Coordinates of C-alpha atoms in Angstrom, one line a residue:
X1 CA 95.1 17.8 -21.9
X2 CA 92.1 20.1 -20.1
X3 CA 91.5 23.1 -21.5
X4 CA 92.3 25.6 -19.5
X5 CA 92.4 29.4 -20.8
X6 CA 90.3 32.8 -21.0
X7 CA 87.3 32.5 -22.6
X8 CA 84.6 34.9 -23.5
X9 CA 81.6 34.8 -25.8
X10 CA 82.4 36.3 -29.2
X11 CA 79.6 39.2 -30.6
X12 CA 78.7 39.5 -33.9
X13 CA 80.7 42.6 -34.9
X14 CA 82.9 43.3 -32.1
X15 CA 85.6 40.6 -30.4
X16 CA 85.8 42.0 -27.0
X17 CA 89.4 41.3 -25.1
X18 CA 88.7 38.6 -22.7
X19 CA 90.9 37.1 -19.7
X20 CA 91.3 33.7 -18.1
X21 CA 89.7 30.1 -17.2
X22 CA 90.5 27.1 -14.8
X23 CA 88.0 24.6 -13.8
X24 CA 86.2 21.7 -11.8
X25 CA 83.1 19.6 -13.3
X26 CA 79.8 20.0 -14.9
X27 CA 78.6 17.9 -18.2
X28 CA 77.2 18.4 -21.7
X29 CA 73.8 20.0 -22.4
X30 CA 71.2 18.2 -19.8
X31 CA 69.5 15.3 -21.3
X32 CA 66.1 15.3 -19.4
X33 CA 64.9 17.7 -21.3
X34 CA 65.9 17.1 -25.0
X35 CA 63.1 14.2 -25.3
X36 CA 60.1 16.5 -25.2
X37 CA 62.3 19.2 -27.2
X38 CA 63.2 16.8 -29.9
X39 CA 59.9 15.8 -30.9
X40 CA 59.3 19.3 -31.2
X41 CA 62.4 20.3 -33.7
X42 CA 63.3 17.2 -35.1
X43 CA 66.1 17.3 -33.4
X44 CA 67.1 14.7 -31.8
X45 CA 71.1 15.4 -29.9
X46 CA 72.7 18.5 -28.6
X47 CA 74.6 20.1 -31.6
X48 CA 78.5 19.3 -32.4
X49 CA 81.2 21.4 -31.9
X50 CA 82.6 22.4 -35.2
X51 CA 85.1 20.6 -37.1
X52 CA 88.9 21.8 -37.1
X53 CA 88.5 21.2 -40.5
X54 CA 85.8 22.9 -41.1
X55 CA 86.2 26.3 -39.9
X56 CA 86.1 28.3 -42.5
X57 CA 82.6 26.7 -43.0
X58 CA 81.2 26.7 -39.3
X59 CA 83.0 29.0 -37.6
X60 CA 83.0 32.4 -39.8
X61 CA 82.9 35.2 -37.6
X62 CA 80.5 36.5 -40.3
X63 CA 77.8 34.2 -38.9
X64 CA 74.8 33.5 -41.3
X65 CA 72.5 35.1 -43.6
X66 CA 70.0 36.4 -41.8
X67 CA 67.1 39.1 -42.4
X68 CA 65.4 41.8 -40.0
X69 CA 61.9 40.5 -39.1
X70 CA 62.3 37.2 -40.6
X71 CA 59.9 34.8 -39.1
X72 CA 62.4 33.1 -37.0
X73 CA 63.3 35.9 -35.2
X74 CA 63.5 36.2 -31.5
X75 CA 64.8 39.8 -30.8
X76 CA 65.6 42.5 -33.2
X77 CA 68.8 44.3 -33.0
X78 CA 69.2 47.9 -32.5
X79 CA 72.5 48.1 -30.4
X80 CA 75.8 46.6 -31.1
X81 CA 78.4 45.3 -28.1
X82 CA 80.8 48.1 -28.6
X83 CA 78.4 51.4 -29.0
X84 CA 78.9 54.2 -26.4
X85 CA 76.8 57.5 -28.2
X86 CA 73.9 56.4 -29.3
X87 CA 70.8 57.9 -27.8
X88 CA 70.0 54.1 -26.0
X89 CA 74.0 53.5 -25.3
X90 CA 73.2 57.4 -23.2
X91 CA 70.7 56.1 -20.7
X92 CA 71.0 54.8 -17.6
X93 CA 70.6 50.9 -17.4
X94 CA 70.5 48.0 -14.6
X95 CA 74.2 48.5 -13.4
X96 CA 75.1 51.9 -14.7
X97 CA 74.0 55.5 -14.8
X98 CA 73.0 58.0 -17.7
X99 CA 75.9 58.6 -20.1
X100 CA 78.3 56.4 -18.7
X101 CA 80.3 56.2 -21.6
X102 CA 80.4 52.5 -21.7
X103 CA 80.3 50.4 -24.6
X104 CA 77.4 47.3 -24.1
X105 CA 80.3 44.6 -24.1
X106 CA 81.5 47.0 -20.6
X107 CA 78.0 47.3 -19.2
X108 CA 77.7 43.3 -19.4
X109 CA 80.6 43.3 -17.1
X110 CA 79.0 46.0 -14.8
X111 CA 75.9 44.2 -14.7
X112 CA 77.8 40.9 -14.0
X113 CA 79.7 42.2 -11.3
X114 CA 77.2 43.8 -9.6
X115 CA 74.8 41.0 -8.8
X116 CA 73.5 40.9 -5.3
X117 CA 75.2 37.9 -2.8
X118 CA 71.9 35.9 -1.6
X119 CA 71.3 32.5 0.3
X120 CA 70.9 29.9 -1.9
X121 CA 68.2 27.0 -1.8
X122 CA 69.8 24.5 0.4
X123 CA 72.8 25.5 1.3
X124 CA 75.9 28.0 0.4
X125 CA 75.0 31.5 -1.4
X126 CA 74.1 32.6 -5.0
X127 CA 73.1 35.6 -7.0
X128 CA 70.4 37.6 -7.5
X129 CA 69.7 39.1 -11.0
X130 CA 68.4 43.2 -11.4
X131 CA 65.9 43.6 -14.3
X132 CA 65.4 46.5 -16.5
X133 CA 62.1 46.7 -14.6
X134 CA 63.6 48.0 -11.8
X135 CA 61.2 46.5 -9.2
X136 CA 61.7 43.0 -10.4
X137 CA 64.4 41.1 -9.6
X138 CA 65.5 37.4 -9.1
X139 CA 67.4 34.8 -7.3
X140 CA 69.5 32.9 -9.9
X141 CA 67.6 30.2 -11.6
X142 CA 68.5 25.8 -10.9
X143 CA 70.8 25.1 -13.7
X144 CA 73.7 23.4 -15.2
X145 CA 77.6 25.1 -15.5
X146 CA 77.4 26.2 -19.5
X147 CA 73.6 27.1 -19.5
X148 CA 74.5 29.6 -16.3
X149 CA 76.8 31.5 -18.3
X150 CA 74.7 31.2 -21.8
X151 CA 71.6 32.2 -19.9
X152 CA 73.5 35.4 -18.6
X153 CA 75.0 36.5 -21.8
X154 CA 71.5 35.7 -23.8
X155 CA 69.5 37.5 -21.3
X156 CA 71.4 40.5 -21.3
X157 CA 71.9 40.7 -25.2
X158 CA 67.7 40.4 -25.4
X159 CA 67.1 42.8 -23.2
X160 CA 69.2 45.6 -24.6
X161 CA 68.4 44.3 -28.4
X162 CA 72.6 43.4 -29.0
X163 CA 73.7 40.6 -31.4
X164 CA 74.0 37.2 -29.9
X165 CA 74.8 33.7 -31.2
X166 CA 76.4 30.1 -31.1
X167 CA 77.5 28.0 -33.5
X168 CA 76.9 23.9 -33.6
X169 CA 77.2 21.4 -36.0
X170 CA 75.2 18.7 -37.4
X171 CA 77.5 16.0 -38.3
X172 CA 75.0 13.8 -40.1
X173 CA 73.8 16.5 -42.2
X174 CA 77.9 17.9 -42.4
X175 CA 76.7 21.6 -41.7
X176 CA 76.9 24.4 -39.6
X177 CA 74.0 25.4 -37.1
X178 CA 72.9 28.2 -35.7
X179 CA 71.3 29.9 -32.7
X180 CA 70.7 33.3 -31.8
X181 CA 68.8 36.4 -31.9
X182 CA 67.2 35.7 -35.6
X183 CA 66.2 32.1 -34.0
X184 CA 67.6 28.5 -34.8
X185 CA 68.4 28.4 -38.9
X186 CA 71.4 27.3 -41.2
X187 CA 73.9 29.2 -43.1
X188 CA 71.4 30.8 -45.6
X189 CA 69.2 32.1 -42.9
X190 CA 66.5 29.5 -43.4
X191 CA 64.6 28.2 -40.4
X192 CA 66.6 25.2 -39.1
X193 CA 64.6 21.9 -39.2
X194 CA 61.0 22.3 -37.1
X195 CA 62.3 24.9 -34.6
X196 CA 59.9 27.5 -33.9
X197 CA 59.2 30.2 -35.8
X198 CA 59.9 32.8 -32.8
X199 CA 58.7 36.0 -34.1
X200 CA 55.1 34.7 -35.7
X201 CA 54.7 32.0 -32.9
X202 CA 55.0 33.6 -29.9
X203 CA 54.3 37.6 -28.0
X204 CA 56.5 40.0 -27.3
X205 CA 55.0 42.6 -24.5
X206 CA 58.3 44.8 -24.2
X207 CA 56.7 48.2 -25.6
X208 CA 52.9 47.9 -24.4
X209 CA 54.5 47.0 -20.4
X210 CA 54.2 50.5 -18.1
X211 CA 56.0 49.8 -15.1
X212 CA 53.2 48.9 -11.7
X213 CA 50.8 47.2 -14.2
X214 CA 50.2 43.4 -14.1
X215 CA 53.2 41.4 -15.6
X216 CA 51.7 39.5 -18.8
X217 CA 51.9 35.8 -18.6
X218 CA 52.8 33.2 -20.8
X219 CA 50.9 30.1 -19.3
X220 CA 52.8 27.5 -21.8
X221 CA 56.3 28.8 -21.3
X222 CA 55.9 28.7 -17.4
X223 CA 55.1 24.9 -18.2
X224 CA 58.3 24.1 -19.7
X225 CA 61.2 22.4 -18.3
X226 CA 64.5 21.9 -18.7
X227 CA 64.2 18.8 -16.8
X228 CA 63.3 16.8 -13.7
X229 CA 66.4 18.8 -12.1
X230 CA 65.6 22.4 -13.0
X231 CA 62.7 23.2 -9.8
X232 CA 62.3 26.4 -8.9
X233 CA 61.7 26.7 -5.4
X234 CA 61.0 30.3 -4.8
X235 CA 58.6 30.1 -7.2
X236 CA 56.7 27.0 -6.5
X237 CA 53.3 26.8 -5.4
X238 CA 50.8 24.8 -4.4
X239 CA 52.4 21.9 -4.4
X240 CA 53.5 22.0 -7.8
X241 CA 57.0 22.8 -8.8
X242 CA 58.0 25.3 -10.7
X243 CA 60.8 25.0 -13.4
X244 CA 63.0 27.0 -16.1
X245 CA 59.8 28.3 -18.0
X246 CA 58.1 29.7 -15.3
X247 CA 61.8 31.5 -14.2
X248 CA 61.6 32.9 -18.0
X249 CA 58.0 33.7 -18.0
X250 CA 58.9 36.0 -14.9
X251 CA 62.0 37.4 -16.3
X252 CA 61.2 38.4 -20.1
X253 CA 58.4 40.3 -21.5
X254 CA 59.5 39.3 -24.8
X255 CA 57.9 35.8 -24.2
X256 CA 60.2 34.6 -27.5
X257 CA 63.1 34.3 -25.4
X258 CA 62.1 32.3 -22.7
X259 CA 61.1 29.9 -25.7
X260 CA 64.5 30.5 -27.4
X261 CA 66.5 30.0 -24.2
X262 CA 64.7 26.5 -23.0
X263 CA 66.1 25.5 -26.6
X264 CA 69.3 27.0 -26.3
X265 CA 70.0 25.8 -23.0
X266 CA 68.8 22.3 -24.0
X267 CA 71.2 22.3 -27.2
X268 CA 74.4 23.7 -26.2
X269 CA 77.0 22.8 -23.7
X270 CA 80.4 23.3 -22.6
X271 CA 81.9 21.7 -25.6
X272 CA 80.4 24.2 -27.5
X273 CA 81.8 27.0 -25.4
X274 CA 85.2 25.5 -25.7
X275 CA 84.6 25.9 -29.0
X276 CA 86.4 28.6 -30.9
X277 CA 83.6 29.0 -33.4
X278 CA 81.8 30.8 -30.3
X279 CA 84.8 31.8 -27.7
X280 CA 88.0 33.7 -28.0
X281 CA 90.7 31.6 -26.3
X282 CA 93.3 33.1 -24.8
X283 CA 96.2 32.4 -22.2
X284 CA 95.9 35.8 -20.9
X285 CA 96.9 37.1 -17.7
X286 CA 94.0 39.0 -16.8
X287 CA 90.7 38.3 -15.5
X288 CA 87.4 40.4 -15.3
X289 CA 83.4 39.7 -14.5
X290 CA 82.3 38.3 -17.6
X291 CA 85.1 36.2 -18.5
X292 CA 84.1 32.3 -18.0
X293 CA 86.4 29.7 -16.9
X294 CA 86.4 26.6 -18.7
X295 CA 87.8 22.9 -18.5
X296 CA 87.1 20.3 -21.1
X297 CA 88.4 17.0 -20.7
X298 CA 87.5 15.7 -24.1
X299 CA 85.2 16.2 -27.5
X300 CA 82.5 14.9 -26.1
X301 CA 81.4 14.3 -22.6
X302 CA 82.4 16.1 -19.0
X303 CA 83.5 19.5 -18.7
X304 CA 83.0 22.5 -16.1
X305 CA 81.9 26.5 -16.8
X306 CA 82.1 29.2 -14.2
X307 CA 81.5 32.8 -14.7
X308 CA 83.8 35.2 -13.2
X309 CA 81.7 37.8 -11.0
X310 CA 83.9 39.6 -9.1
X311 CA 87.5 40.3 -9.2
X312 CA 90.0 42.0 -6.7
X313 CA 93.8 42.9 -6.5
X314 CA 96.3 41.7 -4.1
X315 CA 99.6 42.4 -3.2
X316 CA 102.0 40.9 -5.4
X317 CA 100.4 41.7 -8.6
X318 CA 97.7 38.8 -7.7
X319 CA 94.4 38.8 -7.9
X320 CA 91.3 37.0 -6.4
X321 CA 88.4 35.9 -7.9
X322 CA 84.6 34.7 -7.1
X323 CA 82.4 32.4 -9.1
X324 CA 79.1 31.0 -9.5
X325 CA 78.1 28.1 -11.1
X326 CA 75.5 25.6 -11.8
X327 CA 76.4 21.4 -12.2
X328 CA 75.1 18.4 -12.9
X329 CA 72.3 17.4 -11.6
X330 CA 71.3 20.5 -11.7
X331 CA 71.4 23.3 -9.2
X332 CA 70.9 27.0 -8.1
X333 CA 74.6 28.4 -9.2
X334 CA 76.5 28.0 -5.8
X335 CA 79.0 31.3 -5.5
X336 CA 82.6 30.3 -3.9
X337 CA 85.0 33.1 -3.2
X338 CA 89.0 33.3 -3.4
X339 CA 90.2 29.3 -2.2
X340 CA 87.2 28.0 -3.3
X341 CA 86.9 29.3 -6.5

């Protein structure tokens, strides 16, 4: 049987009310990539999802043990998803205005829902994404369906210093994985196998930027790739194409996450986000920008994500929908509207 339900990324301290998911075809987490990746960490497979039997092991809400300014980490929390009074929570942000009284978890939506409608490489239309730095903003990058919808939540969380993370599993090794703002480590907080050290190994440029001045570059991460699928077109030049590291070096000035998200990107999928050690599933009857709508056909192999961007009532008590999402090979997120989505 697909799976076919409401799904949205859990937070660590708040389990935000979600609404539902369908679905077409995309795949597991893109192997053109995880060669280079693997030599790097040691590890050599996209992570499990995490056994039935093991939830109270994997899937604990509780997450794991993890320290402020440990070496691993990639961003350090200061907000959490459902804050609406703190002096940060009061100012005016990429999709809403000062004291807006909305918790983060809302403003994600707001932000979601408010992405621009632009041509898309090729053919068909996709979305461009706003910034803090308000003069800088960004046709979607070439992806795959789940790393669309991971990239959006990630990126958000970083940027306004909120909790993120997935859980995997390593079945060889029988134990939980995880990924997220404090980096790639196990359940006691310990850096997982040879992933990066985040926080020693890389620059963060967030507080010495001033809007106007030269954006700081990370020649290594624009060098990275997701794969021989993830070309950049827009920012391409001479003659050379440009892939998923050069679309992070552009988007963060916290340099750590475009490292974190190539990894993250590279070693989760839609079986993961099917997974309730990192979604809340629900047969709901509601539906809002934010949500994802997910099909798995199995454990292991094809599936299909699409992010819910817009929503709009009808008569009857229905509702229409648009989408945008990436596939396999990979591609710019193509947005459908109402039949198509």
């Amino acid at each position: 049987m697909p799976l076919a339900m409401g799904l949205r990324m859990k937070t660590a301290r708040r389990l935000a009310p979600l609404s539902v998911l369908l679905a077409l075809a995309c795949a597991t987490p893109g192997a053109d990539g995880l060669e280079g990746a693997a030599g790097e960490t040691g590890i050599d497979a996209p992570f499990d999802q995490v056994p039935a039997d093991l939830a109270a092991d994997g899937a604990s809400p509780a997450g794991p043990a993890v320290a402020n300014g440990a070496a691993t980490e990639v961003w350090a929390v200061r907000n959490q998803w459902d804050e609406t009074r703190t002096s940060e929570a009061r100012l005016a942000g990429v999709a809403w205005g000062a004291d807006s009284g909305l918790t983060w978890e809302e403003k994600f939506d707001r932000w979601v829902a408010a992405m621009e409608i632009v041509t898309r490489q090729g053919y068909g239309r996709t979305f461009r994404i706003q910034t803090p730095q308000g003069e800088r903003s960004f046709d979607a990058p070439t992806l795959e369906c789940a790393e669309t919808a991971m990239f959006l939540r990630a990126t958000f969380a970083s940027w306004y210093g909120l909790p993120f993370f997935l859980t995997g599993y390593d079945s060889a090794g029988r134990q939980a994985m995880y990924a997220g703002h404090f980096g790639f480590v196990t359940s006691s907080g310990a850096r997982l196998a040879r992933f990066p050290s985040f926080r020693t190994d890389y620059r963060d440029y967030t507080s010495s930027y001033r809007a106007g001045a030269a954006w700081p570059r990370d020649a290594r991460l624009a060098g990275l790739r997701l794969g021989t699928d993830d070309g950049v077109v827009f920012l391409s030049t001479d003659g050379a194409t440009a892939g998923a590291g050069a679309y992070f070096d552009e988007i963060f000035l916290n340099k750590r996450v475009g490292y974190f998200m190539r990894l993250l990107l590279l070693y989760f999928g839609s079986a993961n986000l099917s997974d309730a050690a990192n979604t809340i599933h629900v047969q709901a009857d509601a539906l809002a920008p934010g949500d994802m709508l997910i099909e798995r056909w199995q454990r292991r192999g094809i599936g299909h994500v699409m992010p819910i961007f817009r929503r709009a009532d009808t008569e009857g008590g229905h509702f229409d929908v648009s989408i945008a999402s990436g596939s396999m090979p990979r591609r710019q997120p193509l947005w459908s509207d109402t039949a198509e989505a």
